[in-house]
Coordinates of C-alpha atoms in Angstrom, one line a residue:
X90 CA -62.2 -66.9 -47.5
X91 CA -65.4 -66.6 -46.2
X92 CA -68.5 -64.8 -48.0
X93 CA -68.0 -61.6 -45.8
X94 CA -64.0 -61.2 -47.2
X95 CA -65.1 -62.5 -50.9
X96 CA -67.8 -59.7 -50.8
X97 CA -65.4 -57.9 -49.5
X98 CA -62.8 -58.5 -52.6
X99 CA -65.3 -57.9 -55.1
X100 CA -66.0 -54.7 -53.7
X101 CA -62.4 -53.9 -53.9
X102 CA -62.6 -54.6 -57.4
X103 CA -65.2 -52.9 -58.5
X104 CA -63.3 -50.4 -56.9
X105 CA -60.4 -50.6 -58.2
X106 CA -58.3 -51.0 -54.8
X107 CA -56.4 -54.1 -55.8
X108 CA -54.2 -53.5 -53.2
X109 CA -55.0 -52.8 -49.2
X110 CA -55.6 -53.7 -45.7
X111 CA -58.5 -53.1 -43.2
X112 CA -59.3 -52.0 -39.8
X113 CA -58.8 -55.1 -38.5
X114 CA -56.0 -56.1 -40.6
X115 CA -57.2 -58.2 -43.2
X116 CA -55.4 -57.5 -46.3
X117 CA -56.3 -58.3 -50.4
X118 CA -53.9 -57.9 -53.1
X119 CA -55.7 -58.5 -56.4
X120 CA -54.1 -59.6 -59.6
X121 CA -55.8 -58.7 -62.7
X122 CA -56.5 -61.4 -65.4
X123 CA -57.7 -61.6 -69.1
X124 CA -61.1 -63.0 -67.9
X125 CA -60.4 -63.3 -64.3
X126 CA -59.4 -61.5 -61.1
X127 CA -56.7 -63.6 -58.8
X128 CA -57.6 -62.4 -54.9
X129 CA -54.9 -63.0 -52.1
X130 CA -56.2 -62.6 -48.6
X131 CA -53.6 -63.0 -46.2
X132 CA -53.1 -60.8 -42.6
X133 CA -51.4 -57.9 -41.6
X134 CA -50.6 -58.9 -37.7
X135 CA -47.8 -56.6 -36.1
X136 CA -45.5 -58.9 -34.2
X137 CA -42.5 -59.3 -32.3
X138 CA -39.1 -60.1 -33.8
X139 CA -37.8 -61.6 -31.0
X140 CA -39.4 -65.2 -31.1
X141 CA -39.6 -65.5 -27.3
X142 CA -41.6 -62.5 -27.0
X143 CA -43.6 -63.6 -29.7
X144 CA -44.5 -66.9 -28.0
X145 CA -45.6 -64.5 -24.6
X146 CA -47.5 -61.9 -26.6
X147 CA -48.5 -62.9 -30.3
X148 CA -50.8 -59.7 -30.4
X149 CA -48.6 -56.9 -29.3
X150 CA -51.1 -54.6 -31.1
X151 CA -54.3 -55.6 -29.1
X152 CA -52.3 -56.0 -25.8
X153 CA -51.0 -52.0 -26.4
X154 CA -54.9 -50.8 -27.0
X155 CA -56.1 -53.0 -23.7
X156 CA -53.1 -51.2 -21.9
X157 CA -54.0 -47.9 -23.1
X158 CA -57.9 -48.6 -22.2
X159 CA -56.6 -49.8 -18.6
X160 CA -54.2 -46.7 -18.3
X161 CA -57.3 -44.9 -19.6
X162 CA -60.1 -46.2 -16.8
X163 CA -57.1 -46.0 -14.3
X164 CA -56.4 -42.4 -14.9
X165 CA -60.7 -41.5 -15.4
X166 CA -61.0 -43.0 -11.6
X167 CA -58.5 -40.9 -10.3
X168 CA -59.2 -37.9 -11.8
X169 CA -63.0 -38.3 -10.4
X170 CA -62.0 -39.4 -7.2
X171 CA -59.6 -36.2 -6.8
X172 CA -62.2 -33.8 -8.4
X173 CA -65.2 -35.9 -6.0
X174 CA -62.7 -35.1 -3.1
X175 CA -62.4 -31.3 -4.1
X176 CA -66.1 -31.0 -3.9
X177 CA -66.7 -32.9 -1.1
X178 CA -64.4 -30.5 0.7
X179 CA -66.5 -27.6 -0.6
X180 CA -69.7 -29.3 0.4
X181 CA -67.9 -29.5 3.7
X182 CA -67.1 -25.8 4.3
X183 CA -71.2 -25.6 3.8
X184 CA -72.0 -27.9 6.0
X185 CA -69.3 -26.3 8.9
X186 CA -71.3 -22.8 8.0
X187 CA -74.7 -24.1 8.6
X188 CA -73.9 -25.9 11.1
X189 CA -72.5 -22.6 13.4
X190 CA -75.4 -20.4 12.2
X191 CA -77.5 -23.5 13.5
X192 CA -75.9 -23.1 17.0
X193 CA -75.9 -19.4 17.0
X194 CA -72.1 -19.6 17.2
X195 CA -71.4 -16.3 14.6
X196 CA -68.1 -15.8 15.7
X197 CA -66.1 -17.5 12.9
X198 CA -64.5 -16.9 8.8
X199 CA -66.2 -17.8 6.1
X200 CA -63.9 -19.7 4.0
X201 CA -63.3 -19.0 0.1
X202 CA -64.4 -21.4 -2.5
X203 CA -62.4 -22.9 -5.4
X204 CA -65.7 -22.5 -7.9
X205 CA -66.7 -19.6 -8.5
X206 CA -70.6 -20.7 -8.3
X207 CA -70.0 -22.1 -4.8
X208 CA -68.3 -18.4 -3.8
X209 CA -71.1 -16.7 -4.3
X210 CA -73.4 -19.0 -2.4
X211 CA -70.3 -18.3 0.1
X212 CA -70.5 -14.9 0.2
X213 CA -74.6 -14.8 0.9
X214 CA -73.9 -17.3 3.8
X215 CA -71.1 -14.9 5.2
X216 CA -73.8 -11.8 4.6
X217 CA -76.4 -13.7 6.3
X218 CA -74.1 -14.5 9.3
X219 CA -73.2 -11.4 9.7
X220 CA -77.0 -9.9 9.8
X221 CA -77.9 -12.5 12.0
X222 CA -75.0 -12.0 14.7
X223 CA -76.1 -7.9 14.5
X224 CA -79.8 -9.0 14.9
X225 CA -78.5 -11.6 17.8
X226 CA -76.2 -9.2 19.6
X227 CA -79.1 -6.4 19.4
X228 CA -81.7 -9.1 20.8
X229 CA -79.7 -9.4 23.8
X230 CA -78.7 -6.0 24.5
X231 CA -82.1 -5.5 24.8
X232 CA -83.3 -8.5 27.1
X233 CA -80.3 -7.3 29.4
X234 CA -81.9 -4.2 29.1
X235 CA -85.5 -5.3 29.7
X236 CA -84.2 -7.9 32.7
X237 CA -82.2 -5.1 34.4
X238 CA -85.2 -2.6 33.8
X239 CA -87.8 -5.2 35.8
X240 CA -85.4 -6.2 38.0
X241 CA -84.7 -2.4 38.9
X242 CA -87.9 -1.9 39.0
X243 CA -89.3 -4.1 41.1
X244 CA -86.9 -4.0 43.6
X245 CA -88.5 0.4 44.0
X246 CA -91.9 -1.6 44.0
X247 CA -90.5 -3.5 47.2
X248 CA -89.7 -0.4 49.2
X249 CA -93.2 1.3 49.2
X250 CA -94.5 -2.3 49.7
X251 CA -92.3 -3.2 53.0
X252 CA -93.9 0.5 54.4
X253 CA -97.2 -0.3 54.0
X254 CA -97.2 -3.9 55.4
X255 CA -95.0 -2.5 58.1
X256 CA -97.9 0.2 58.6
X257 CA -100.2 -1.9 58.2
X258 CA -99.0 -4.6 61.0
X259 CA -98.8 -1.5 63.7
X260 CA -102.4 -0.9 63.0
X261 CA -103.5 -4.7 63.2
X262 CA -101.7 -4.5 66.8
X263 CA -103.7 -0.6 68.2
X264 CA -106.7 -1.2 66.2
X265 CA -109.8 -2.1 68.4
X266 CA -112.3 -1.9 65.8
X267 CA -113.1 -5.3 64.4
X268 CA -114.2 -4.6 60.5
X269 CA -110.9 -2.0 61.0
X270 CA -109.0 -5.1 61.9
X271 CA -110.4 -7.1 58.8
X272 CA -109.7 -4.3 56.4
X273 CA -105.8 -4.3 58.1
X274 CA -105.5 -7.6 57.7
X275 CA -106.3 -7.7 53.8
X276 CA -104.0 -5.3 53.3
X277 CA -101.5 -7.0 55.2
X278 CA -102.2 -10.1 52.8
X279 CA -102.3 -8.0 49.4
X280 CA -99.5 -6.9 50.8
X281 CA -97.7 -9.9 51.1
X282 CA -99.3 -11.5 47.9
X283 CA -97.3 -8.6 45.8
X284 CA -93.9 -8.7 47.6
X285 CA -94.0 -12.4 46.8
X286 CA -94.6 -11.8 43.5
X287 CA -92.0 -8.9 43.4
X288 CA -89.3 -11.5 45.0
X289 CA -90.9 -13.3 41.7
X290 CA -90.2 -11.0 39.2
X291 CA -86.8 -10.3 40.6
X292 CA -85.8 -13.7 40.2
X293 CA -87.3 -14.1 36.6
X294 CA -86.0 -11.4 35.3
X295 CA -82.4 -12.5 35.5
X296 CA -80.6 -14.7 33.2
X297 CA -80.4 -18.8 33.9
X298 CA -76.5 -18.6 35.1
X299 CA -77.8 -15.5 37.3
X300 CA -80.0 -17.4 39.0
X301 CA -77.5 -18.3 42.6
X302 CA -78.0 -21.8 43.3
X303 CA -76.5 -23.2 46.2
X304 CA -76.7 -27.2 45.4
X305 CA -76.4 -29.6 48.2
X306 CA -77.3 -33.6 48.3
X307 CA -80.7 -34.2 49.9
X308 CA -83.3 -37.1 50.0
X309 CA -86.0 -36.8 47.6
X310 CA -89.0 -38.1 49.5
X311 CA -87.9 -36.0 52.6
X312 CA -88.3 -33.0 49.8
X313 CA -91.5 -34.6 48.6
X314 CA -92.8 -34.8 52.0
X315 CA -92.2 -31.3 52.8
X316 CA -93.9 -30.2 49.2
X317 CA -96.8 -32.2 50.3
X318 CA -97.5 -30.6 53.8
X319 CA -96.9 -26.7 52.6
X320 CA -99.3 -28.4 49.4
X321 CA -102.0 -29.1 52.1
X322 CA -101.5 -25.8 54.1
X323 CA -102.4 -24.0 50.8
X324 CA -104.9 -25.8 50.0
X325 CA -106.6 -24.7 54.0
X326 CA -110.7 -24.3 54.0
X327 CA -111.0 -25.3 50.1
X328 CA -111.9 -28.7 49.4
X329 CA -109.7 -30.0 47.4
X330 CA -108.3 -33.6 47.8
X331 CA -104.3 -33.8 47.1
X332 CA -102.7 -37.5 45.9
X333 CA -99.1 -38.0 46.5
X334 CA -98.2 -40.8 44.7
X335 CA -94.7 -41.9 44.9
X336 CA -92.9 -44.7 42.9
X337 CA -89.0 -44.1 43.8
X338 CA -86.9 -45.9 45.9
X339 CA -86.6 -44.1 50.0
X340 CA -82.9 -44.2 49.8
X341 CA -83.1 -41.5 46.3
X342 CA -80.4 -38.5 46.3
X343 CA -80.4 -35.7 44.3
X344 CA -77.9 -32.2 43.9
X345 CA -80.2 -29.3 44.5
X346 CA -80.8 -26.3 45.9
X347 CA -83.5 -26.8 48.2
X348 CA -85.2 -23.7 48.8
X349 CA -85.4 -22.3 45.0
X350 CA -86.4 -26.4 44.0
X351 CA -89.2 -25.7 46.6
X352 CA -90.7 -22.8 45.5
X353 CA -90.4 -23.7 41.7
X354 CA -92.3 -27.0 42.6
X355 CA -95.0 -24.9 45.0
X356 CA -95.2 -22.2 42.1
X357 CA -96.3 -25.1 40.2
X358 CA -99.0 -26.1 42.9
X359 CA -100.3 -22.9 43.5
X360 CA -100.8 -22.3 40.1
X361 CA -102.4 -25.4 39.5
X362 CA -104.7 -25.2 42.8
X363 CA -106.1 -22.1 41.4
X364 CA -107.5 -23.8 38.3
X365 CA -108.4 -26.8 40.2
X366 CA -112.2 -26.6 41.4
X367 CA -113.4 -27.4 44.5
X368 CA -114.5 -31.0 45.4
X369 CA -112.0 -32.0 42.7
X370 CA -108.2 -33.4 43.5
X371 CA -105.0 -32.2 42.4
X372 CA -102.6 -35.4 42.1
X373 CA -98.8 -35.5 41.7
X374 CA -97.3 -38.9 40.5
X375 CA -93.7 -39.5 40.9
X376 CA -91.5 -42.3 39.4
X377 CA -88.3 -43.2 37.8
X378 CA -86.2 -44.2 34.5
X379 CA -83.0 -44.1 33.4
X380 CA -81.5 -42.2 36.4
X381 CA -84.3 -39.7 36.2
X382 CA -87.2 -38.7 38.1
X383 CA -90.5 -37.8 36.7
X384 CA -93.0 -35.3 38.8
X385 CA -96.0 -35.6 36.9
X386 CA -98.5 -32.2 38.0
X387 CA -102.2 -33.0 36.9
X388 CA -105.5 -30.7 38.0
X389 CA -109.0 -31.1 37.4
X390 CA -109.0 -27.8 36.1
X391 CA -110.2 -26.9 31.9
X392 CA -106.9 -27.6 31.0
X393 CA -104.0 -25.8 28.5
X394 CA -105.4 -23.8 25.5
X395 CA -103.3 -24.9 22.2
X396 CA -101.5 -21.7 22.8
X397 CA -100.8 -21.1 26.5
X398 CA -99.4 -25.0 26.0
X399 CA -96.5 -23.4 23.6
X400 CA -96.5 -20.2 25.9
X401 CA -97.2 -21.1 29.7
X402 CA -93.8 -20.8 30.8
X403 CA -93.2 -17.4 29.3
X404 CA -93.1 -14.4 31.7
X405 CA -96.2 -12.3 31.9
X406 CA -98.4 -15.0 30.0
X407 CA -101.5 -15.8 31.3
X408 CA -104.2 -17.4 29.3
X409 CA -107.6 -15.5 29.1
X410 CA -109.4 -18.0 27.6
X411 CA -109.4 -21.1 29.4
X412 CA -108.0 -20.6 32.8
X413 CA -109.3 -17.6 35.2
X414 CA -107.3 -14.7 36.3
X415 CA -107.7 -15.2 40.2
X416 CA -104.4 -13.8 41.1
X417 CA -101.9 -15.7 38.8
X418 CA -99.6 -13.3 37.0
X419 CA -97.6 -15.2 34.6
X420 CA -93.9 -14.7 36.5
X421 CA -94.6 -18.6 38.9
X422 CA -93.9 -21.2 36.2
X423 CA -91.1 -19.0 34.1
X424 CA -89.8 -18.7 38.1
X425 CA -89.9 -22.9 38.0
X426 CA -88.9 -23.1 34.4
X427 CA -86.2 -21.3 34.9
X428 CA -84.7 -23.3 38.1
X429 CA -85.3 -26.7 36.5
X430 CA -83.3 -25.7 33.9
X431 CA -80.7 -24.2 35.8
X432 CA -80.7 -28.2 37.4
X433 CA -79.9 -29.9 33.8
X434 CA -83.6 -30.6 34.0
X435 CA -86.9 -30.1 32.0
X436 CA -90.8 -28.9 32.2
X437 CA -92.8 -29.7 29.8
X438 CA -96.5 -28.3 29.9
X439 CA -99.6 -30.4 28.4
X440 CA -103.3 -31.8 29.2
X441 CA -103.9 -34.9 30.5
X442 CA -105.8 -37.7 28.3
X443 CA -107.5 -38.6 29.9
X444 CA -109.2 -36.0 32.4
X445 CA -108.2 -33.0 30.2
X446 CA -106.7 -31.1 33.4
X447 CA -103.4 -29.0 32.9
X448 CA -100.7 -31.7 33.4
X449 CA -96.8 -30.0 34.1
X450 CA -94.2 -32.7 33.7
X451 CA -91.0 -32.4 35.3
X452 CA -87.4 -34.4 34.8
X453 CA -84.4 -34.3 37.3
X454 CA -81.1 -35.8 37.4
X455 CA -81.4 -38.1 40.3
X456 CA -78.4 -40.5 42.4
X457 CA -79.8 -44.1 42.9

């Protein structure tokens, strides 16, 4: 015995347990003497009878409580792996929820929820989908309404407007008197200037898919050349120097429809010529990557204010503060925004770095 079981025994003895076994099967049986105590440790190992199985397993006792622990850790994985499951499935139904109030899509069920915690969350989602699609659907009815109430009325705006510059072209052709003839003329011009931006407004104020595209493959620096001579005949008395740089292969197709893809891009012009000062140049840079083609509009005008550069492209903007009202309403570069779009393009508006002019940069689908 070693000192731990003969502390053991003496405990036992001062006791009084002469007889017994431990936890880990150490047994004593005491014999009590005139002047001594007899101690016999022996072990208490559970085996098997058989002496074959004996030989293959000589502690049937620990090999059942490593079993059991195994069955134990076994069943523990499963059961958290199941339950992890379950909530990943619950976490899922969140994520498919956000997910179509992220894309506006309202139209679907909100699922139920096996905890209850998670069902209420559920039901505040479903609450707030169904405010959102009212608020949505309301939104819309009322930019249909607005569009077909600008559309409406600018079309009536046209009809006064075609009499007048009709009027006013009979009068140009009897009248004698030359300041008469001046004053016809200018009203002949304001004339035209507000059935172009009628024709304008008309356009803008119907939705993308509204706008009727007829798409056809064309050469782009045939287009570009075309932008550049009507650039020049705007441009007429004022001097202003225009740089058409071009970086794209000759042989470069794209699907468009020519005449709105002309006037988005001379929207852009005229609208930047305004701003752009005389004895100053107005440059547009074109190049290409990845299969599209970059039309880079820079003036030497004052530039973008921090917020006509978030909302430029919005219908009726115009910014007071940096750029000068001289006949530029707000409807040109929604107009171009509007028909890039409509191409799978996009127009972003910013100021250049280094000159600090407004800079409009555009990105097409192109066929190389």
């Amino acid at each position: 015995m070693n000192k731990s079981q003969i502390k053991k025994a003496k405990l036992r003895i001062k006791n009084h347990q002469f007889t017994g076994a431990d936890f880990f099967g150490n047994a004593y049986a005491i014999i009590e003497r005139p002047k001594e105590y007899c101690v016999i440790h022996y072990k208490l190992i559970m085996q098997f009878a058989n002496p074959t199985l004996r030989n293959l397993m000589p502690y049937p006792g620990l090999a059942i409580a490593l079993l059991f622990t195994i069955i134990l850790l076994i069943t523990l994985y499963f059961l958290s792996l199941q339950f992890s499951n379950k909530i990943k499935r619950e976490l899922n139904k969140f994520s498919f929820i956000t997910q179509k109030i992220e894309d506006k899509d309202l139209d679907f069920e909100v699922q139920n929820s096996y905890f209850v915690e998670h069902q209420k969350v559920m039901d505040s989602l479903d609450s707030l989908r169904r405010s959102l699609k009212k608020s949505l659907t309301c939104q819309f009815e009322q930019e249909k309404n607005k569009g077909e109430q600008i559309s409406a009325l600018a079309h009536d705006i046209k009809i006064p407007i075609t009499v007048i510059k009709g009027n006013a072209e009979l009068l140009s052709l009897t009248q004698k008197d030359e300041n008469a003839l001046d004053y016809t003329n200018e009203i002949m011009e304001a004339a035209g200037e507000i059935e172009h931006y009628t024709e304008l407004l008309i356009e803008t104020s119907k939705n993308d898919q509204s706008i009727a595209l007829h798409k056809e493959k064309s050469n782009v620096n045939k287009f570009l050349h075309v932008i550049e001579k009507d650039t020049l005949s705007s441009i007429g008395n004022h001097h202003i120097h225009f740089v058409l740089d071009i970086s794209i292969p000759k042989e470069l197709m794209w699907n468009i429809d020519f005449s709105s893809m002309k006037r988005a891009f001379m929207n852009i012009i005229i609208n930047a010529l305004e701003h752009t000062p005389d004895e100053t140049s107005l440059s547009l840079q074109v190049h290409l990557k990845n299969n599209l083609a970059s039309f880079v509009f820079t003036d030497s005008g004052n530039g973008f204010s921090p917020e006509a550069l978030k909302k430029a492209a919005e219908l009726f903007y115009t910014d007071n503060k940096s750029r000068s009202q001289t006949g530029h309403y707000g409807i040109g570069l929604t107009f171009a925004d509007k028909v890039i779009r409509a191409h799978n393009g996009t127009l972003h508006i910013q100021n250049d770095t280094y000159t600090g002019g407004g800079q409009i940069v555009i990105s097409l689908p192109v066929e190389l």
